[in-house]
PDB file of C-alpha atoms in Angstrom:
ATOM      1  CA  UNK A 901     -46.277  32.433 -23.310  1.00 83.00           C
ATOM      2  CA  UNK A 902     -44.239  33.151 -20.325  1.00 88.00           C
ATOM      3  CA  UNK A 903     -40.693  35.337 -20.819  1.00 92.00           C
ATOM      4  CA  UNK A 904     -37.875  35.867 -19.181  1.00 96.00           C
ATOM      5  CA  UNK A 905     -35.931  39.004 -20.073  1.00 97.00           C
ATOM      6  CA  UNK A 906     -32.410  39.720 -18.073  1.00 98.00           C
ATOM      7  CA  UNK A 907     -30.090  42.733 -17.897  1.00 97.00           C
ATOM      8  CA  UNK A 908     -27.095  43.659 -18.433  1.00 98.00           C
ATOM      9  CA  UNK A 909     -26.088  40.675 -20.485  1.00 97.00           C
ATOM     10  CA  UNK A 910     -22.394  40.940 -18.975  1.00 98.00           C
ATOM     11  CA  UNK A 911     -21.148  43.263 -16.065  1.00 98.00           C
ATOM     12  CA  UNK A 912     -17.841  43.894 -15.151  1.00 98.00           C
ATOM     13  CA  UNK A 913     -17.297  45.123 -11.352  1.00 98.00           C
ATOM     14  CA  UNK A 914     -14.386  46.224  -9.447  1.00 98.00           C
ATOM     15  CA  UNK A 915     -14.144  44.095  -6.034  1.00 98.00           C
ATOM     16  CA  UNK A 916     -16.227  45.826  -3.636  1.00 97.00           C
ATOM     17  CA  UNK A 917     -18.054  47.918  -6.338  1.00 97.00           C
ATOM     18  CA  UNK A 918     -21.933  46.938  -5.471  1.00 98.00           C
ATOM     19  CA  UNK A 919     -24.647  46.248  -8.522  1.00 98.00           C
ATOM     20  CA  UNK A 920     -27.815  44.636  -9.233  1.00 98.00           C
ATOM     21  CA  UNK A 921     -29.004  42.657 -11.790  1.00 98.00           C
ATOM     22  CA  UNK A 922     -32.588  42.628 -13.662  1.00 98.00           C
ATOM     23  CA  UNK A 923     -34.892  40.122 -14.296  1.00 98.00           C
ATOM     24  CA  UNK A 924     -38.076  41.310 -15.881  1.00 98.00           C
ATOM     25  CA  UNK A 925     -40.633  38.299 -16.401  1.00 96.00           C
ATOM     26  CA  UNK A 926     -44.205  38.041 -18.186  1.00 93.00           C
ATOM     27  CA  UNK A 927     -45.634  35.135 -16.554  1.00 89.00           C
ATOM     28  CA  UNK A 928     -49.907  33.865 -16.534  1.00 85.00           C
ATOM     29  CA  UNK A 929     -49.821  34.408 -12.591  1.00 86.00           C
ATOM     30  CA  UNK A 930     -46.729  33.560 -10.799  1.00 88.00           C
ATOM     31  CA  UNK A 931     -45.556  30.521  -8.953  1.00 88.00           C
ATOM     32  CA  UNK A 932     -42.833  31.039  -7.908  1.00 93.00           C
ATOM     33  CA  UNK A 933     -39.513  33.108  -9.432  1.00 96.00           C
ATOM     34  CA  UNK A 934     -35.867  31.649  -9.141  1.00 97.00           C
ATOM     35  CA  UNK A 935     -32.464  32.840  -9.066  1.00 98.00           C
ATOM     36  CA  UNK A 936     -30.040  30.168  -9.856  1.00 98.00           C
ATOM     37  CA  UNK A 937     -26.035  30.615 -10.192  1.00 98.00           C
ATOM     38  CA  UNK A 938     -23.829  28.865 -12.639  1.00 98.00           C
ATOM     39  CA  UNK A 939     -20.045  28.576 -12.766  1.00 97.00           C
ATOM     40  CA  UNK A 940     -18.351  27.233 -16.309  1.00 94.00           C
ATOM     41  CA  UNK A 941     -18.774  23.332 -16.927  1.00 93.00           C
ATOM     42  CA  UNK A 942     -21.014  23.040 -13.896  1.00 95.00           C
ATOM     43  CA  UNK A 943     -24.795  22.709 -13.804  1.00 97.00           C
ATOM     44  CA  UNK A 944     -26.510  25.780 -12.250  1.00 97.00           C
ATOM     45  CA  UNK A 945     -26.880  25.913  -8.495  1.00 97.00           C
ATOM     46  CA  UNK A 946     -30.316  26.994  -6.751  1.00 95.00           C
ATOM     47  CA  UNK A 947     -29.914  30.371  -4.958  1.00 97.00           C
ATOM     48  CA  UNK A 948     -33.253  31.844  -4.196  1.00 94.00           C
ATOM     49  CA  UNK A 949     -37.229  31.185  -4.279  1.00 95.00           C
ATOM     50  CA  UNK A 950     -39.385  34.301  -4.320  1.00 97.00           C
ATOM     51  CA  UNK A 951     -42.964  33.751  -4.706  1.00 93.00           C
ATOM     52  CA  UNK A 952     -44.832  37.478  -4.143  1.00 93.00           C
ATOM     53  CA  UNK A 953     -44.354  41.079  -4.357  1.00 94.00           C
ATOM     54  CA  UNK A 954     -42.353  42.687  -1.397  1.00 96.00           C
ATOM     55  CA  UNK A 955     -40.537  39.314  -0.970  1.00 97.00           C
ATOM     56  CA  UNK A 956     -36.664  39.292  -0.019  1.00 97.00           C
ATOM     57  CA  UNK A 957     -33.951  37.031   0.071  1.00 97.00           C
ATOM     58  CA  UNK A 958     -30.729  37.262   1.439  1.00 97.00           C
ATOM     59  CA  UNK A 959     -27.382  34.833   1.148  1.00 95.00           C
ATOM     60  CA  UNK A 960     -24.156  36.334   2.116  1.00 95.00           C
ATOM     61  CA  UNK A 961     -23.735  38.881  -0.331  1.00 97.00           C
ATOM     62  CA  UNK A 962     -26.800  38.136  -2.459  1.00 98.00           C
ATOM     63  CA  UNK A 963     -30.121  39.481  -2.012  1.00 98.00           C
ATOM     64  CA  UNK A 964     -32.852  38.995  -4.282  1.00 98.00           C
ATOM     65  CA  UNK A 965     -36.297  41.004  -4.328  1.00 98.00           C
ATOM     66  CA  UNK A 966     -39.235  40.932  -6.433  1.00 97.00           C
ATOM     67  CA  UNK A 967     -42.116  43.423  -7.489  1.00 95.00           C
ATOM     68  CA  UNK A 968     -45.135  41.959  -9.670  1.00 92.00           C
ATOM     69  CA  UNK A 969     -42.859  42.719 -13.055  1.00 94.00           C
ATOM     70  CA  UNK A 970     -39.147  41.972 -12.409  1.00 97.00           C
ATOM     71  CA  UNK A 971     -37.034  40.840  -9.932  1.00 98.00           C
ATOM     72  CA  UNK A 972     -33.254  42.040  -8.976  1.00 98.00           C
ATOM     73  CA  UNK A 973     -30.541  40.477  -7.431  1.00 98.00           C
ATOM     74  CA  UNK A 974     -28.262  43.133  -5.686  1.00 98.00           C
ATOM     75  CA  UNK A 975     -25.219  41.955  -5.132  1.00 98.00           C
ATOM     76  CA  UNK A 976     -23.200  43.861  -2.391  1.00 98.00           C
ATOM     77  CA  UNK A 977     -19.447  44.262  -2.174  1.00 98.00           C
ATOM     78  CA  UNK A 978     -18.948  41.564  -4.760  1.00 97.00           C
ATOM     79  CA  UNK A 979     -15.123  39.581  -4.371  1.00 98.00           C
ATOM     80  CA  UNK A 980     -13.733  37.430  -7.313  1.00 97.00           C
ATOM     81  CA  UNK A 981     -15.403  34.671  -6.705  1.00 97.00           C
ATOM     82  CA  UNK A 982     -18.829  35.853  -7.190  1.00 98.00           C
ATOM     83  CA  UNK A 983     -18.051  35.744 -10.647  1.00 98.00           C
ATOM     84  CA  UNK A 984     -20.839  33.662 -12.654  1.00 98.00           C
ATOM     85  CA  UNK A 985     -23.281  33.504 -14.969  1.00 98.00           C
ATOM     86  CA  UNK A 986     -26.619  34.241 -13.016  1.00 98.00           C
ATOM     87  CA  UNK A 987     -30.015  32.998 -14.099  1.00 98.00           C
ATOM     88  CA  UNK A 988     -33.527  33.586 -13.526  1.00 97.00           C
ATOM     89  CA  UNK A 989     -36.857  31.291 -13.942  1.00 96.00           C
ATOM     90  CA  UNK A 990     -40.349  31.464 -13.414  1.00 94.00           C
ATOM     91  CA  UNK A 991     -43.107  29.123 -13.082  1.00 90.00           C
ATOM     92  CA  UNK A 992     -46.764  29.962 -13.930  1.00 85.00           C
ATOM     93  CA  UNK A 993     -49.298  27.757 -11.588  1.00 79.00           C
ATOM     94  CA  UNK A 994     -50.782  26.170 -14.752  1.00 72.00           C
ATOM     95  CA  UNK A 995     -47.169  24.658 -15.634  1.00 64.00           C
ATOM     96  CA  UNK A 996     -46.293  23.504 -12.284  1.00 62.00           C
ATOM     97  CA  UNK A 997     -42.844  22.236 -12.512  1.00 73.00           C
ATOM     98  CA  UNK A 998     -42.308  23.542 -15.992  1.00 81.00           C
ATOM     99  CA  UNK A 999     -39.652  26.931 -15.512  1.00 88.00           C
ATOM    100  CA  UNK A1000     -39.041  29.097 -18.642  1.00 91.00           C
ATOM    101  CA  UNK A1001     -35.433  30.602 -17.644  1.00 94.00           C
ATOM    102  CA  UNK A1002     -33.891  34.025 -19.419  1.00 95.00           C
ATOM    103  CA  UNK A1003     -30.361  33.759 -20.979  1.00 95.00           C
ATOM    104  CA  UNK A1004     -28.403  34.881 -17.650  1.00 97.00           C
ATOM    105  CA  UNK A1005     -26.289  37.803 -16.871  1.00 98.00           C
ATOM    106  CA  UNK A1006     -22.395  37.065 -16.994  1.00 98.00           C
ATOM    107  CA  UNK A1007     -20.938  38.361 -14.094  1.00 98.00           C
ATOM    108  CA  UNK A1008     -16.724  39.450 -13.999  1.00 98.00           C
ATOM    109  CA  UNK A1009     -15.533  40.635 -10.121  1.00 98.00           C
ATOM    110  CA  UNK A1010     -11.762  41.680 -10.990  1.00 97.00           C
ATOM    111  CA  UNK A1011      -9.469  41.943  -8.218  1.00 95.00           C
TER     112      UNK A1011
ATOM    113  CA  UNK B  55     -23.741  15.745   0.748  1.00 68.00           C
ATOM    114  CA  UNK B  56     -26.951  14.835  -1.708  1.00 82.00           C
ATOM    115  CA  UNK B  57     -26.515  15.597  -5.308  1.00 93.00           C
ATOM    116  CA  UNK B  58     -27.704  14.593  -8.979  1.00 97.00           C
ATOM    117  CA  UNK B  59     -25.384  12.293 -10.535  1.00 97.00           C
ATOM    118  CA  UNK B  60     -25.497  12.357 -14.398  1.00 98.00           C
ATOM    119  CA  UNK B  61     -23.204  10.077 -16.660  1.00 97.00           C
ATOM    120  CA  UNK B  62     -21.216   9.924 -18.943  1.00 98.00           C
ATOM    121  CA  UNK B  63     -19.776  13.347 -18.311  1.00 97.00           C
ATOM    122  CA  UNK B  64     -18.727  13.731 -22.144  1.00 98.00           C
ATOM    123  CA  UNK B  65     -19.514  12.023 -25.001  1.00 98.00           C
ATOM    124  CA  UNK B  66     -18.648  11.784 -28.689  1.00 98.00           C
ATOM    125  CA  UNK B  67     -20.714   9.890 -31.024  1.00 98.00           C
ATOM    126  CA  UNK B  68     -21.312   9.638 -34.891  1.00 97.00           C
ATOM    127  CA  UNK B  69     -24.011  10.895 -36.263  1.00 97.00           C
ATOM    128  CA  UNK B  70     -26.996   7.893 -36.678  1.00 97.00           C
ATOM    129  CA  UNK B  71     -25.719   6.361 -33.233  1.00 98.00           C
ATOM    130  CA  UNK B  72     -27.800   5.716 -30.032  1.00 98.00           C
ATOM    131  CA  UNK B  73     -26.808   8.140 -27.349  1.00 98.00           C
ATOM    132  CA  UNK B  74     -28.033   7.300 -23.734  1.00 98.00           C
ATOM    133  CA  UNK B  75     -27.644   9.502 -20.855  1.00 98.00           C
ATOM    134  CA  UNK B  76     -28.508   8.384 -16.788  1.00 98.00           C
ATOM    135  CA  UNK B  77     -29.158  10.439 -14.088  1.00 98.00           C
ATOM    136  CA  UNK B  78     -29.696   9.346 -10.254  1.00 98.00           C
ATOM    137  CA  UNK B  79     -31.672  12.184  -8.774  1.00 97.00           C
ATOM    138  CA  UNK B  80     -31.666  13.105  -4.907  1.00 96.00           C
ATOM    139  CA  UNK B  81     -33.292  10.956  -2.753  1.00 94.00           C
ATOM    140  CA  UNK B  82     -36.266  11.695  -1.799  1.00 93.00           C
ATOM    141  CA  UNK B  83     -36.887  14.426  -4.676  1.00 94.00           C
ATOM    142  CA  UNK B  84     -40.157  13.358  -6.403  1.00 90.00           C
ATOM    143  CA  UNK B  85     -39.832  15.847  -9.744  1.00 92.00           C
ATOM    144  CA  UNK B  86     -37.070  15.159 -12.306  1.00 95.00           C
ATOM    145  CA  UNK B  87     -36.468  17.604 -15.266  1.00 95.00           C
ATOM    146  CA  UNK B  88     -34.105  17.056 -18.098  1.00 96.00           C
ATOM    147  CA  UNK B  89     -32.560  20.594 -19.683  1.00 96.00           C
ATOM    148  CA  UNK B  90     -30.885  21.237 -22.698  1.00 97.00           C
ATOM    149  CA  UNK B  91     -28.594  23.993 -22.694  1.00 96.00           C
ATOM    150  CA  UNK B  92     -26.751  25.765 -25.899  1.00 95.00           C
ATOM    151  CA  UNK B  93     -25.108  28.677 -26.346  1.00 90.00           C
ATOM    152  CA  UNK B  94     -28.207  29.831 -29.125  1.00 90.00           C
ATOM    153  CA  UNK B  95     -30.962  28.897 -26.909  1.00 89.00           C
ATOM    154  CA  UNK B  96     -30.118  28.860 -23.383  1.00 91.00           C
ATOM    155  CA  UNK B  97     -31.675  26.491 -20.927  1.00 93.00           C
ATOM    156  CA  UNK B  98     -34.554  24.836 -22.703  1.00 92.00           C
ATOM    157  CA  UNK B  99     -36.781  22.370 -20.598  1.00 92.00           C
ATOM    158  CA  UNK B 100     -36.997  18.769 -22.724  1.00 95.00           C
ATOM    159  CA  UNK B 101     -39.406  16.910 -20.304  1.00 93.00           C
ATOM    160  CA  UNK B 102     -40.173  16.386 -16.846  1.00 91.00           C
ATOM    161  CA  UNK B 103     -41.169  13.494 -14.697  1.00 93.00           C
ATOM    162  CA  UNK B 104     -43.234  13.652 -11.089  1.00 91.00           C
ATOM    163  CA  UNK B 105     -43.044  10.511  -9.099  1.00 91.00           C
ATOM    164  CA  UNK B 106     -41.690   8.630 -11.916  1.00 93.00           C
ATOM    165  CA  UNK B 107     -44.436  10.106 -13.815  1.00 92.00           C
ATOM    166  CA  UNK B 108     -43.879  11.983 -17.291  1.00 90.00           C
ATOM    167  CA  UNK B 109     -46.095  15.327 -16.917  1.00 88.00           C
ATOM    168  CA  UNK B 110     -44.557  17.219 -20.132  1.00 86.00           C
ATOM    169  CA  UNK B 111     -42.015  16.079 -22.566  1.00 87.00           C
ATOM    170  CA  UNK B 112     -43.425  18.750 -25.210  1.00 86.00           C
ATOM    171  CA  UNK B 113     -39.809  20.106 -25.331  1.00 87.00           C
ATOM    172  CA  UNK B 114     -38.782  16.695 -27.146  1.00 91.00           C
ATOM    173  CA  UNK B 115     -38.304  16.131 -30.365  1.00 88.00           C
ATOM    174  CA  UNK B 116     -40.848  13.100 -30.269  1.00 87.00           C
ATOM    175  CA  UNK B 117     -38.965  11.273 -33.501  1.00 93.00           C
ATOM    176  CA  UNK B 118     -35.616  10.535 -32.018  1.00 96.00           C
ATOM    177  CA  UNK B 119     -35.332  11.397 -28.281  1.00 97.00           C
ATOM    178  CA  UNK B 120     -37.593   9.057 -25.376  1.00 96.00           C
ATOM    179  CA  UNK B 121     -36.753  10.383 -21.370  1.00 97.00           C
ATOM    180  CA  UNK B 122     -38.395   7.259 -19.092  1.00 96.00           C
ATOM    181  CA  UNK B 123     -37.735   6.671 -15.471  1.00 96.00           C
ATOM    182  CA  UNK B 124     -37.146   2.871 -14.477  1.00 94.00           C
ATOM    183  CA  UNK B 125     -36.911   3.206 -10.959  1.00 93.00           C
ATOM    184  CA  UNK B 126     -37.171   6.335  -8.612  1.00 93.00           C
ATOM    185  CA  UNK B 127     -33.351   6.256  -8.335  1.00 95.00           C
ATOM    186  CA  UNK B 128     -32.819   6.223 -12.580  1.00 97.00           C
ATOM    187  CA  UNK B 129     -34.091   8.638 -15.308  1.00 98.00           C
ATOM    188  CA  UNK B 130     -32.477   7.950 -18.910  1.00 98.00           C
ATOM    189  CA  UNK B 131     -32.804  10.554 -21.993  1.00 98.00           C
ATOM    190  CA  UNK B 132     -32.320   8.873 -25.522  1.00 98.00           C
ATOM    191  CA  UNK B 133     -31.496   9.817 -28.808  1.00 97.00           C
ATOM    192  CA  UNK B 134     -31.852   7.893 -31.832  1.00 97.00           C
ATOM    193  CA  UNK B 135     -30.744   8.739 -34.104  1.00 97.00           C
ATOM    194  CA  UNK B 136     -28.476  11.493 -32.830  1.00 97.00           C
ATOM    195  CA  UNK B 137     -27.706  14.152 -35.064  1.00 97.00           C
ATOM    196  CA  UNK B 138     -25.173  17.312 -35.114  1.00 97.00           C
ATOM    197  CA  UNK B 139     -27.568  19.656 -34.007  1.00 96.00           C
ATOM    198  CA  UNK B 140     -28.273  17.200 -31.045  1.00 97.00           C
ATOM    199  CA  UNK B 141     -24.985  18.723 -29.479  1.00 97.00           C
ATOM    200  CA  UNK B 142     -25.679  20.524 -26.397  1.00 98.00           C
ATOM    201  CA  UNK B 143     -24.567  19.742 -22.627  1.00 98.00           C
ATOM    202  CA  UNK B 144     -27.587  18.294 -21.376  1.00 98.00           C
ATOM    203  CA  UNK B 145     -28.664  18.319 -17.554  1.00 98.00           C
ATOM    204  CA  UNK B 146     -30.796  16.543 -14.890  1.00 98.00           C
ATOM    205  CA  UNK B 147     -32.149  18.334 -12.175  1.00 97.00           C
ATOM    206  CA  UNK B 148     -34.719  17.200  -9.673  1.00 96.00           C
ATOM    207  CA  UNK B 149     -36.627  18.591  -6.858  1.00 92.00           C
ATOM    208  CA  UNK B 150     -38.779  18.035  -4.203  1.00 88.00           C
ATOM    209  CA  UNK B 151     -40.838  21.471  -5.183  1.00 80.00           C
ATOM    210  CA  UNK B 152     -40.467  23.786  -8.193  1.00 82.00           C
ATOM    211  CA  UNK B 153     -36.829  24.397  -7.062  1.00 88.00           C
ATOM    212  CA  UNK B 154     -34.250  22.899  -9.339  1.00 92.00           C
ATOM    213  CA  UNK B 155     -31.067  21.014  -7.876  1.00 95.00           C
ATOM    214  CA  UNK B 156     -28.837  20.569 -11.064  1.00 97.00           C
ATOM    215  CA  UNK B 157     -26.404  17.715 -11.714  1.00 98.00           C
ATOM    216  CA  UNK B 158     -22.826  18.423 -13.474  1.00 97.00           C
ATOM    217  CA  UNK B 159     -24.395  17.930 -17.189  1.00 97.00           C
ATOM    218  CA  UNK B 160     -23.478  15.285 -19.912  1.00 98.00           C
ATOM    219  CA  UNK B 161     -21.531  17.281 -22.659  1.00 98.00           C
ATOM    220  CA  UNK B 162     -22.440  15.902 -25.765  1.00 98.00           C
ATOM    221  CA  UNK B 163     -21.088  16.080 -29.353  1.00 98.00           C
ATOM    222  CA  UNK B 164     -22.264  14.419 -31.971  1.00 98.00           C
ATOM    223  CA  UNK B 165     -19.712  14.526 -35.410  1.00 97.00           C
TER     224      UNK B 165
END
């Protein structure tokens, strides 16, 4: 059964105070891994596709990279409106289409 | 600007009622996915639909909730009976790969 484990559950950060956050995954093979973001009453909002080891992504402050066991998105100089709840997924090739997602890290950028 | 359109946006029912919720996916996005997502169990995938056909709906409770697809610009999720448990905010999402592109949710309560 595929898993999705993420870390911290909540972080707190200072504006400008860099971090990462951990997504460790047990998958049958990997598809594809996804970082999505979601802000409160909204649905979440595609960020990143990584799909092998050594892969990078980068979106403004965001960049996401991925070894064969976990994934982290580092988020640099972080301003308030980075806060959100950030999720992960993975697909395995025999469930194309079907993600399993971990519970999300809550992040808080004060001012 | 393309997005998934889900309605209602909230809704209140009695327990025993019909609930039915629509979603108009992106055009042109031949996967569909309806979530569930609770505070107790995160994001769970309820079933999924690839050029209007369903490929998994194993995360339905067969007895009381259908998902169908009319027409490639409707997918419906029903539950009947609905029950108090049943409350969740439930999403569409489709995709023209294993991305997700997530509408606003239907917040649903069910007294």
């Amino acid at each position: 059964e595929d898993q999705v484990t993420q870390s911290p559950e909540a972080l707190r950060l200072q504006e400008g105070e860099s971090s990462s956050l951990n997504c460790s995954y047990t998958v049958s093979g990997l598809r594809g891994l996804f970082w999505y973001r979601q802000d409160p009453g909204k649905g979440p909002e595609f960020l990143f596709t990584l799909y092998s080891a050594g892969e990078e992504k980068e979106k403004e402050r965001l960049k996401a990279t991925l070894t064969k066991k976990e994934s982290f998105l580092h988020i640099t100089a972080p301003k308030p409106e980075d806060s959100a709840t950030y999720l992960c997924a993975v697909q395995a090739p025999t469930n194309a289409g079907k993600s399993t997602f971990g519970d999300g890290t809550t992040l808080t950028v004060k001012p | 600007d393309a997005r998934v359109t889900q309605t209602p946006r909230h809704k209140v029912t009695e327990m025993g009622q019909e609930v039915t919720m629509r979603c108009q996916p992106i055009l042109g996005h031949n996967t569909v996915f309806w979530y569930r997502q609770t505070m107790m169990q995160g994001l769970e995938l309820l079933a999924y639909f690839r050029n209007r056909a369903p490929l998994d709906d194993s995360g339905m409770p067969k007895d009381r909730f259908s998902a169908e697809m009319p027409d490639a610009t409707l997918a419906t999720l029903k539950i009947q009976p609905s029950e108090p448990r049943d409350s969740a905010v439930y999403f569409c999402a489709s995709g023209p790969g294993p991305e997700a592109f997530f509408g606003q949710g239907t917040r649903l309560t069910v007294v």
